[in-house]
XYZ file of C-alpha atoms in Angstrom:
652
model
C 19.018 -37.876 -6.696
C 19.713 -34.139 -5.942
C 19.676 -31.221 -8.243
C 17.137 -32.026 -9.351
C 15.652 -33.460 -5.964
C 13.712 -36.229 -7.268
C 13.276 -40.113 -6.619
C 14.152 -42.985 -8.320
C 13.220 -42.689 -12.191
C 11.529 -45.652 -13.911
C 12.035 -47.291 -17.254
C 9.094 -45.986 -18.596
C 9.289 -42.492 -16.610
C 13.105 -41.679 -16.215
C 13.942 -38.743 -14.414
C 14.620 -35.695 -16.826
C 18.303 -34.044 -16.186
C 19.076 -30.684 -17.779
C 22.055 -28.403 -17.387
C 22.628 -28.948 -13.496
C 25.242 -30.898 -11.949
C 23.143 -33.920 -10.160
C 24.538 -36.467 -7.728
C 23.081 -39.924 -6.915
C 22.013 -40.461 -3.254
C 21.537 -43.467 -1.135
C 20.275 -43.980 2.374
C 22.007 -46.906 4.142
C 19.770 -48.974 6.403
C 21.877 -52.062 6.865
C 23.250 -52.314 10.490
C 26.562 -54.008 9.561
C 28.248 -50.962 7.733
C 28.748 -52.588 4.487
C 30.874 -51.289 1.733
C 28.739 -49.582 -0.778
C 29.238 -49.289 -4.408
C 27.544 -46.794 -7.200
C 27.381 -48.024 -10.731
C 26.145 -45.925 -13.753
C 25.453 -47.759 -17.020
C 24.508 -46.171 -20.493
C 21.279 -47.292 -22.203
C 18.261 -48.930 -20.614
C 19.930 -52.144 -21.257
C 23.280 -53.576 -21.894
C 25.522 -50.593 -22.781
C 28.727 -49.605 -20.837
C 29.612 -48.711 -17.261
C 30.455 -45.104 -17.428
C 30.933 -44.073 -13.787
C 30.963 -45.746 -10.443
C 32.513 -45.343 -6.929
C 33.027 -47.032 -3.690
C 32.238 -46.026 -0.291
C 33.764 -48.110 2.810
C 31.794 -48.584 5.994
C 29.161 -45.844 6.225
C 26.948 -45.935 9.423
C 23.415 -47.284 9.548
C 21.003 -44.039 8.780
C 23.383 -41.867 6.964
C 23.168 -40.806 3.132
C 25.911 -41.646 0.838
C 26.192 -39.836 -2.471
C 28.197 -39.739 -5.881
C 28.271 -36.760 -7.932
C 27.592 -37.664 -11.727
C 30.615 -36.989 -14.146
C 30.326 -35.365 -17.506
C 30.575 -38.848 -19.155
C 27.471 -39.968 -17.483
C 25.667 -36.637 -18.465
C 25.870 -36.780 -22.303
C 23.216 -34.778 -23.881
C 20.126 -36.731 -25.535
C 21.279 -40.200 -23.920
C 19.237 -42.353 -21.149
C 21.429 -43.892 -18.092
C 20.627 -46.325 -15.496
C 22.219 -46.777 -11.939
C 22.147 -48.884 -8.778
C 23.571 -49.135 -5.577
C 25.407 -52.557 -4.381
C 25.906 -53.376 -0.757
C 29.088 -55.734 -0.389
C 29.254 -57.715 2.998
C 31.707 -60.476 3.989
C 30.115 -63.313 1.997
C 27.519 -61.602 -0.299
C 26.448 -58.646 -2.227
C 23.005 -57.191 -2.203
C 21.944 -54.903 -5.276
C 19.068 -52.374 -5.557
C 16.985 -51.972 -8.498
C 17.836 -49.982 -11.529
C 16.908 -46.268 -11.502
C 16.746 -44.313 -14.893
C 17.656 -40.798 -15.942
C 17.600 -38.986 -19.265
C 19.667 -36.064 -20.069
C 18.133 -33.405 -22.144
C 20.538 -30.107 -22.098
C 18.644 -28.470 -25.231
C 16.472 -25.493 -24.352
C 13.294 -24.998 -25.910
C 14.149 -23.870 -29.673
C 11.691 -20.771 -29.780
C 10.438 -18.183 -27.440
C 6.865 -18.735 -26.181
C 3.983 -16.864 -28.058
C 1.686 -14.608 -25.849
C -1.660 -13.565 -26.496
C -4.237 -11.694 -24.351
C -7.564 -10.323 -24.070
C -5.921 -6.719 -23.990
C -5.359 -4.930 -27.214
C -1.676 -5.342 -28.166
C 0.602 -2.379 -29.236
C 0.081 -2.927 -32.949
C -3.395 -2.226 -32.804
C -2.507 1.164 -31.754
C -5.479 1.235 -29.244
C -5.065 1.941 -25.558
C -6.566 -0.298 -22.759
C -8.240 0.870 -19.495
C -6.490 -2.126 -17.649
C -4.553 -0.757 -14.446
C -6.196 -2.548 -11.475
C -8.247 -4.707 -13.616
C -7.811 -8.304 -14.463
C -6.424 -9.499 -17.876
C -6.162 -13.054 -19.255
C -2.626 -14.205 -20.854
C -2.199 -17.288 -22.876
C 1.146 -19.074 -23.501
C 2.086 -21.398 -26.280
C 5.065 -23.214 -27.255
C 5.385 -21.563 -30.789
C 6.943 -24.576 -32.308
C 9.064 -25.566 -29.120
C 8.689 -29.196 -27.955
C 8.608 -30.799 -24.544
C 7.537 -27.334 -22.826
C 6.136 -28.260 -19.316
C 5.861 -24.947 -17.537
C 6.016 -21.033 -18.107
C 7.491 -18.192 -15.948
C 6.387 -14.764 -16.165
C 7.019 -11.242 -14.931
C 5.861 -7.656 -15.488
C 8.501 -5.382 -17.379
C 11.823 -7.394 -16.721
C 12.763 -10.489 -18.688
C 15.308 -11.260 -16.156
C 12.990 -11.680 -13.477
C 10.957 -13.862 -15.508
C 13.608 -16.256 -15.670
C 14.799 -16.227 -12.274
C 14.228 -18.554 -9.424
C 11.051 -17.808 -7.649
C 9.247 -16.098 -10.359
C 5.583 -16.988 -10.384
C 5.060 -20.018 -12.757
C 1.953 -22.007 -14.439
C 1.917 -25.437 -15.604
C 1.557 -26.369 -19.407
C -1.165 -28.636 -20.371
C -0.814 -31.635 -22.498
C -0.977 -29.408 -25.569
C 1.949 -27.234 -24.230
C -0.200 -24.230 -23.336
C -1.131 -22.606 -20.419
C -3.094 -19.282 -19.254
C -3.314 -17.104 -16.334
C -5.239 -14.210 -15.296
C -3.354 -11.248 -13.661
C -4.339 -7.932 -12.350
C -2.393 -5.209 -14.010
C -0.389 -3.156 -11.620
C -0.030 0.742 -11.388
C 2.487 2.079 -13.726
C 3.149 5.746 -15.174
C 4.424 4.242 -18.349
C 1.997 4.156 -21.299
C 3.380 1.004 -22.709
C 3.666 -1.929 -20.725
C 5.005 -5.476 -20.952
C 4.540 -8.930 -19.669
C 7.640 -11.261 -20.310
C 7.538 -14.953 -20.635
C 9.956 -17.817 -20.654
C 9.103 -21.523 -21.243
C 10.739 -24.622 -19.556
C 10.879 -28.484 -20.385
C 10.760 -31.450 -18.168
C 14.572 -30.948 -17.648
C 14.185 -27.275 -16.346
C 15.984 -26.032 -19.770
C 14.687 -22.553 -20.079
C 13.918 -20.781 -23.515
C 17.049 -18.700 -24.625
C 14.761 -15.815 -25.607
C 11.610 -14.717 -23.898
C 8.208 -14.192 -25.346
C 6.480 -10.393 -24.537
C 3.164 -8.976 -24.905
C 3.386 -5.411 -25.443
C 0.299 -3.133 -24.905
C -0.705 0.659 -24.174
C -2.260 1.804 -21.046
C -4.508 4.711 -20.418
C -4.077 6.370 -17.099
C -6.245 4.756 -14.164
C -9.779 5.250 -14.359
C -11.904 7.023 -11.673
C -14.602 5.738 -10.004
C -17.487 3.791 -11.501
C -20.007 5.517 -8.954
C -19.666 8.445 -6.537
C -21.920 9.860 -3.987
C -20.713 13.036 -2.457
C -23.556 13.169 -0.142
C -23.425 17.189 -0.475
C -27.354 17.299 -0.635
C -28.978 19.715 1.767
C -32.190 17.933 1.659
C -34.402 15.617 -0.263
C -34.470 11.759 -0.591
C -32.329 11.585 -3.673
C -28.625 11.085 -3.172
C -26.937 11.819 -6.596
C -24.186 9.670 -8.053
C -22.130 12.316 -9.609
C -20.320 9.661 -11.837
C -22.646 6.694 -12.720
C -26.145 7.785 -12.462
C -26.841 5.352 -9.769
C -29.172 7.632 -7.542
C -29.639 6.351 -4.028
C -32.741 6.921 -2.228
C -32.696 8.046 1.407
C -34.854 6.724 3.987
C -34.590 8.797 7.204
C -31.292 10.515 7.955
C -30.338 14.156 7.924
C -28.307 15.292 4.609
C -26.624 18.652 4.749
C -24.589 18.351 7.881
C -20.903 19.389 8.030
C -18.768 16.773 6.146
C -15.168 16.076 5.769
C -15.159 17.547 2.154
C -18.183 19.658 2.088
C -21.565 18.446 3.388
C -22.178 14.993 4.778
C -25.232 12.516 5.693
C -26.009 12.018 9.143
C -27.649 8.411 10.208
C -29.190 7.902 13.537
C -28.510 4.023 14.016
C -32.327 3.345 13.859
C -32.610 2.186 10.561
C -31.764 5.312 8.351
C -30.034 4.150 5.250
C -30.057 5.000 1.397
C -29.886 2.318 -1.354
C -29.616 2.151 -5.136
C -32.116 0.610 -7.507
C -29.558 -2.088 -8.671
C -26.084 -3.129 -8.246
C -23.267 -0.955 -8.830
C -20.273 -3.540 -9.043
C -19.504 -6.919 -9.479
C -18.246 -8.309 -6.299
C -16.801 -11.613 -7.738
C -14.423 -9.376 -9.861
C -11.814 -6.678 -8.929
C -13.137 -3.730 -6.772
C -12.357 -1.041 -4.521
C -14.909 0.763 -2.214
C -14.049 3.710 -0.100
C -16.004 6.220 2.365
C -15.258 8.799 4.760
C -16.846 7.940 8.138
C -17.589 9.598 11.436
C -18.788 7.284 14.225
C -20.764 8.717 17.102
C -21.649 5.460 19.032
C -19.346 2.343 19.512
C -21.828 0.125 21.411
C -23.123 -1.547 18.260
C -22.141 -2.766 14.618
C -22.210 0.096 12.112
C -22.254 -0.321 8.429
C -20.928 2.477 6.386
C -21.582 0.717 2.930
C -22.242 -2.561 1.535
C -23.629 -4.343 -1.656
C -26.658 -6.774 -0.901
C -26.926 -10.283 -2.161
C -30.066 -12.410 -1.823
C -29.167 -13.546 1.799
C -26.071 -11.861 2.357
C -23.582 -8.659 1.531
C -21.046 -9.236 -0.985
C -18.927 -6.785 0.965
C -19.366 -4.227 3.942
C -17.251 -1.627 5.468
C -18.112 -1.572 9.178
C -17.326 -0.635 12.767
C -17.395 -4.010 14.670
C -17.895 -3.716 18.610
C -16.138 -6.990 18.944
C -13.007 -5.949 17.540
C -13.589 -2.388 18.531
C -12.403 -1.170 15.236
C -13.103 -0.805 11.546
C -13.314 -3.987 9.311
C -13.644 -4.690 5.787
C -15.785 -7.804 5.637
C -17.104 -10.323 3.218
C -19.329 -13.393 3.492
C -18.236 -16.679 2.125
C -21.556 -17.327 0.416
C -24.726 -15.664 -0.211
C -26.557 -17.877 1.949
C -27.942 -18.208 5.656
C -25.065 -18.772 8.114
C -22.336 -17.703 5.753
C -19.149 -17.311 7.438
C -17.582 -13.699 7.916
C -14.315 -13.058 6.069
C -12.975 -10.077 7.468
C -9.984 -7.778 7.265
C -9.590 -6.051 10.694
C -7.934 -2.536 11.104
C -4.734 -2.320 13.183
C -5.878 0.197 15.555
C -9.122 1.020 17.786
C -11.736 3.285 15.861
C -11.884 6.784 17.313
C -15.078 8.238 17.888
C -16.430 11.576 16.443
C -13.444 11.687 14.098
C -13.552 11.830 10.386
C -11.801 8.394 9.142
C -11.189 7.387 5.576
C -11.789 3.772 4.824
C -10.946 1.746 1.852
C -11.670 -1.985 0.910
C -9.904 -3.605 -1.940
C -10.556 -7.040 -3.524
C -8.075 -8.346 -6.147
C -10.116 -11.467 -8.064
C -6.652 -12.640 -9.395
C -5.370 -13.537 -6.172
C -8.302 -13.590 -3.996
C -6.837 -10.816 -1.617
C -8.582 -8.635 0.456
C -6.696 -5.507 1.567
C -8.036 -2.795 3.703
C -6.707 0.914 4.249
C -7.492 3.173 7.251
C -6.546 6.828 6.370
C -4.617 5.874 3.334
C -2.448 3.420 5.414
C -2.486 -0.478 4.281
C -3.568 -2.326 7.491
C -1.065 -5.370 8.381
C -3.673 -7.831 8.428
C -4.755 -9.224 5.075
C -7.050 -12.294 4.007
C -8.277 -14.114 1.153
C -11.701 -15.134 -0.347
C -10.897 -17.522 -3.128
C -14.431 -18.391 -4.233
C -15.915 -14.856 -4.528
C -19.621 -14.427 -5.481
C -21.352 -11.571 -7.267
C -24.035 -9.660 -5.069
C -26.694 -8.613 -7.348
C -28.751 -6.714 -5.226
C -28.466 -2.703 -4.453
C -25.677 -1.008 -2.892
C -26.399 0.163 0.473
C -25.180 3.363 2.144
C -25.690 2.697 6.072
C -26.418 -0.845 6.510
C -25.772 -4.494 5.588
C -27.435 -7.939 5.050
C -26.894 -10.950 6.950
C -29.392 -14.188 6.773
C -31.628 -12.197 4.472
C -32.124 -9.286 6.985
C -30.880 -5.703 6.788
C -29.170 -4.737 9.956
C -26.025 -3.066 11.263
C -27.240 0.539 10.799
C -24.722 3.285 10.742
C -24.510 5.864 13.697
C -22.887 8.971 12.787
C -22.103 10.788 9.526
C -21.164 9.511 6.083
C -19.343 11.453 3.339
C -17.966 10.903 -0.363
C -18.848 7.235 -1.099
C -16.866 5.945 -4.112
C -16.859 2.385 -5.771
C -14.453 1.348 -8.589
C -14.401 -1.705 -10.727
C -10.686 -2.082 -10.187
C -7.975 -2.252 -7.790
C -6.899 1.059 -6.462
C -3.403 1.046 -5.391
C -2.023 2.621 -2.208
C -0.539 5.198 -4.390
C -0.727 6.114 -7.962
C 1.663 8.981 -8.594
C 1.015 11.485 -10.974
C 3.945 13.284 -12.291
C 2.291 16.208 -13.880
C 0.091 17.005 -10.696
C 2.645 15.966 -8.288
C -0.018 13.946 -6.074
C 0.631 10.533 -4.841
C -2.685 9.403 -6.262
C -4.401 6.430 -5.314
C -5.834 5.588 -2.047
C -3.382 7.957 -0.175
C -5.056 10.674 -2.195
C -8.531 9.735 -1.363
C -7.508 9.835 2.257
C -5.297 12.986 2.299
C -7.276 15.123 -0.190
C -8.896 17.334 -0.830
C -7.186 19.725 1.481
C -9.358 22.146 3.641
C -8.021 25.342 4.783
C -8.505 25.493 8.501
C -6.828 29.003 9.089
C -5.049 31.564 7.313
C -3.442 34.460 9.379
C -1.979 37.140 7.120
C 0.066 39.679 8.942
C -1.565 42.510 7.083
C -4.919 41.541 8.208
C -4.597 42.193 12.138
C -3.988 45.052 14.470
C -3.658 45.533 18.212
C -3.904 42.214 19.814
C -6.029 40.461 17.181
C -4.628 38.220 14.364
C -7.354 37.974 12.223
C -8.266 34.671 10.512
C -9.279 35.103 6.883
C -10.173 31.314 6.176
C -13.940 32.182 7.008
C -13.701 29.865 10.226
C -13.655 32.388 12.718
C -10.234 31.259 14.322
C -8.763 34.795 15.149
C -5.647 34.427 17.338
C -4.834 36.759 20.299
C -1.423 38.358 20.214
C 0.404 38.951 23.701
C 1.567 42.377 22.614
C -0.162 44.940 20.726
C 3.053 46.463 19.437
C 4.427 43.209 17.999
C 3.733 44.146 14.405
C 5.976 45.362 11.195
C 4.990 46.908 8.035
C 7.688 45.104 6.298
C 6.241 41.437 5.842
C 6.657 39.210 3.233
C 3.817 40.785 1.625
C 2.259 43.649 3.285
C 2.450 43.554 7.210
C 3.649 41.109 9.524
C 3.931 39.797 13.128
C 7.460 41.051 14.623
C 7.861 39.182 17.748
C 10.596 39.869 20.485
C 11.699 36.440 22.092
C 12.855 38.544 25.312
C 9.290 39.743 25.867
C 7.697 36.199 25.211
C 5.721 37.671 22.360
C 3.499 34.957 20.770
C 0.000 34.624 19.486
C -2.724 31.768 20.105
C -6.292 30.645 19.265
C -8.770 29.890 21.765
C -9.148 26.378 20.149
C -7.403 23.644 18.118
C -7.260 24.352 14.421
C -6.290 21.139 13.087
C -6.381 17.401 14.357
C -2.862 16.648 15.032
C -3.550 12.659 14.628
C -4.719 12.990 11.258
C -3.343 14.306 7.993
C -2.509 17.924 8.188
C -0.104 20.588 6.642
C 0.968 24.049 8.173
C 2.793 26.569 6.393
C 4.512 30.227 7.083
C 6.946 32.587 5.892
C 9.506 33.576 8.598
C 12.395 35.929 9.079
C 14.825 35.442 12.111
C 16.183 38.617 13.563
C 18.819 36.670 15.313
C 19.924 33.178 15.732
C 18.185 31.502 18.477
C 20.415 30.359 21.596
C 18.135 27.125 21.611
C 14.711 25.976 20.228
C 12.488 28.513 18.515
C 9.001 27.530 17.208
C 6.899 29.451 14.443
C 4.036 27.121 14.527
C 2.678 24.596 17.236
C -0.620 23.208 18.607
C -0.616 22.586 22.247
C -1.750 19.627 24.531
C -1.959 19.775 28.232
C 1.833 19.536 28.803
C 3.342 19.740 25.392
C 2.694 20.796 21.915
C 1.922 17.905 19.410
C 4.041 19.453 16.798
C 6.793 22.115 16.254
C 7.592 24.027 13.041
C 10.489 26.417 13.438
C 14.203 26.242 14.381
C 15.491 23.331 16.469
C 19.080 23.053 17.846
C 20.928 19.642 17.297
C 24.311 19.393 19.035
C 24.308 23.259 19.424
C 23.544 23.703 15.585
C 20.360 24.945 14.359
C 18.154 23.620 11.513
C 15.008 24.373 10.122
C 12.812 21.524 11.683
C 9.410 19.880 11.747
C 8.838 18.114 14.849
C 6.303 15.814 16.412
C 5.885 14.622 20.032
C 4.965 10.983 20.743
C 2.616 11.747 23.637
C 1.488 14.373 25.894
C 3.943 14.027 28.441
C 6.906 15.906 29.584
C 9.472 13.210 28.752
C 7.696 12.509 25.398
C 10.090 11.133 22.503
C 10.265 13.480 19.498
C 10.481 12.694 15.826
C 12.212 15.177 13.771
C 12.432 15.975 10.158
C 15.133 18.875 9.643
C 17.007 20.685 7.002
C 19.968 19.251 5.386
C 22.216 22.475 6.073
C 22.167 24.656 9.194
C 20.214 27.796 9.407
C 22.235 30.949 8.235
C 21.027 34.400 9.670
C 20.661 36.287 6.237
C 17.946 38.557 6.739
C 15.797 36.970 4.218
C 12.159 35.596 4.438
C 11.995 31.829 4.256
C 9.043 29.709 3.681
C 8.611 26.853 5.974
C 6.079 23.872 5.769
C 5.263 20.972 7.750
C 3.266 17.850 6.699
C 1.856 14.868 8.673
C 0.997 12.134 6.010
C -0.610 8.966 7.981
C -0.989 7.171 4.524
C 2.890 7.230 4.215
C 3.130 7.241 8.125
C 5.591 9.962 7.592
C 6.536 13.668 8.508
C 7.762 16.183 5.932
C 9.784 19.412 6.159
C 9.761 21.829 3.218
C 12.037 24.908 2.941
C 11.562 27.608 0.409
C 9.249 25.123 -1.290
C 11.714 22.232 -1.388
C 11.396 19.057 0.306
C 14.095 18.770 2.893
C 13.690 15.998 4.810
C 10.839 12.926 5.627
C 10.933 10.784 8.577
C 8.935 7.669 9.512
C 6.594 8.166 12.535
C 4.383 6.093 14.731
C 0.554 7.167 15.096
C 0.577 10.587 17.025
C -1.772 11.968 19.382
C -4.504 14.770 19.101
C -3.534 18.138 20.598
C -6.887 19.633 21.780
C -5.406 23.054 22.857
C -4.870 26.085 20.917
C -2.909 27.075 17.911
C 0.456 28.547 18.636
C 2.054 31.380 16.435
C 5.549 32.244 17.625
C 5.802 30.007 20.540
C 5.073 26.333 21.771
C 4.083 24.410 25.005
C 6.732 22.844 27.044
C 6.170 21.421 30.486
C 2.629 23.021 30.641
C 3.754 26.636 29.768
C 4.539 28.823 26.709
C 7.988 28.271 25.760
C 10.566 28.341 22.599
C 9.695 32.072 21.813
C 10.357 33.243 17.974
C 12.934 35.942 17.666
C 11.768 37.833 14.412
C 9.102 38.145 11.965
C 6.244 35.765 10.807
C 3.915 36.262 7.814
C 0.928 34.389 5.874
C 0.294 31.475 8.344
C -1.895 28.833 6.904
C -3.090 25.254 8.186
C -4.782 22.702 6.443
C -6.625 19.357 7.215
C -5.132 16.982 4.431
C -1.595 16.852 2.640
C -0.584 19.309 0.240
C 1.461 18.060 -2.705
C 4.990 19.040 -3.478
C 3.789 21.143 -6.163
C 1.485 23.163 -4.276
C 4.132 23.898 -1.455
C 6.316 25.030 -4.163
C 3.984 27.247 -5.559
C 3.174 28.752 -2.085
C 6.793 29.486 -1.715
C 7.509 31.154 -5.113
């Protein structure tokens, strides 16, 4: 039988047929090409013949079928059918097959209960990213065999392919789900029930509950100490004790911890998170030696680590690893990063475990890695959290060599993005990787004179101006650079300001003196042959637009990726604010004009330009080019990604 696709039902267990239009099917094995007949009778014995058909001369090995007419699909009745082979002198009949027709849907919506607090309790749940158990019951309906469910959409719950769970003998079933991220403070799980004939309940059941915003970390070690052996947990009070190492070195955010790879480490007195439940762990790491395994953070069991984020010399990259058991010889269960690890580069790493699915996910610089794996039999590591080492076969090893910063542990799934509509941030792991932003340079036009363009950020990155007279007192605020493209006026720092292969933002106020005849660059950072990025004016088919552009490689023929304004540039004599953003978590570049997001474009992994930071020009084929014709003021450069709101505030 097809629709449903099942075999031959028996007298005691007939096939259940619902509202579908099934067909009877038989495969011909006889080599004589007989005449084949289907016959359908009402009842399990006796009764009336309600349908039949004859098929002449089917070839051996083929299937023949008969669609059941309405007379053979009367609701509430049982039917039997068989196939007859007729040859020249005799007939052969198959045994009887049985089916029962049930077109009556479960008469009531299923009931849904949970360990979460329902809406009518008027209490909120800290549930985002955590597991919750939901129990489904027939609610008086008979014959329920399974349930389908979906978040927030009753239609999806009843659609083909929705997740389902079989009902037990009492008609009930339970599922454990991780509550997804949502900006709604009221959330719902919809459930529909099905009987053995695949009839769906007319109405869905629903469990409705209130949600708090996602909760922050369970523990956080900023690693900002300038000395001593106590590394403070600023959230949970789980102080880590340092053995060796050097605290107080320059970090990604503020200060960081330096470890030598000779056994330096820090450890808490007790476990921080249950590793058999949902958890997320993140860390900033700067690896300085790739010759050996280096673990940034782990939590110990008796014989193995329950998890570890490490550099693996075998894979030549970062891994989020778990062990199959807390035992000697336990098998590694790694999620491996997509790209090779970079030495001497701050890299954000985050491992996520979802106990409801067993799935392990790994994020590098906020981007979800393509490889995933599952650990379906998790275990709880009940030993201390370790910073800078891991345990295997009962022995600590894999000492980290490099710098570590801002270790965070959550007792929930942290999602890639958890947008904050008020703050305007992306939230989630993307925010951990892209923020906080660090100002790397600030060149205000009224702070320089002669050939010196002063950096007021405190980082000492003054730029040298090619012409001592390229100034104006009529800047956006105070003075500004006033560059003549015919004189090739421009300014450049003696060293790079941002890494162009990690998250960065560059901004400037600009005013054109004329429309350029070709491309004209406000800000860039140079490689040997080309600049890695260009913020300014770019001509497309002879028409000029504001644009933020990144090049694919430091070669003369490198491909360019553009994000440009919707409308062409108009020479209006006004100041305009430009901002260019590279967001590695989203794998996109963005352009903002006067505080408004104009465009974003996907981009492959860029390269790092280790040359000077250019104001008013760029590098093309090894030489300065694309000179800016007009004024530039209030140039800023940041490591990290500024939010829409922050850029809008800068342009206001």
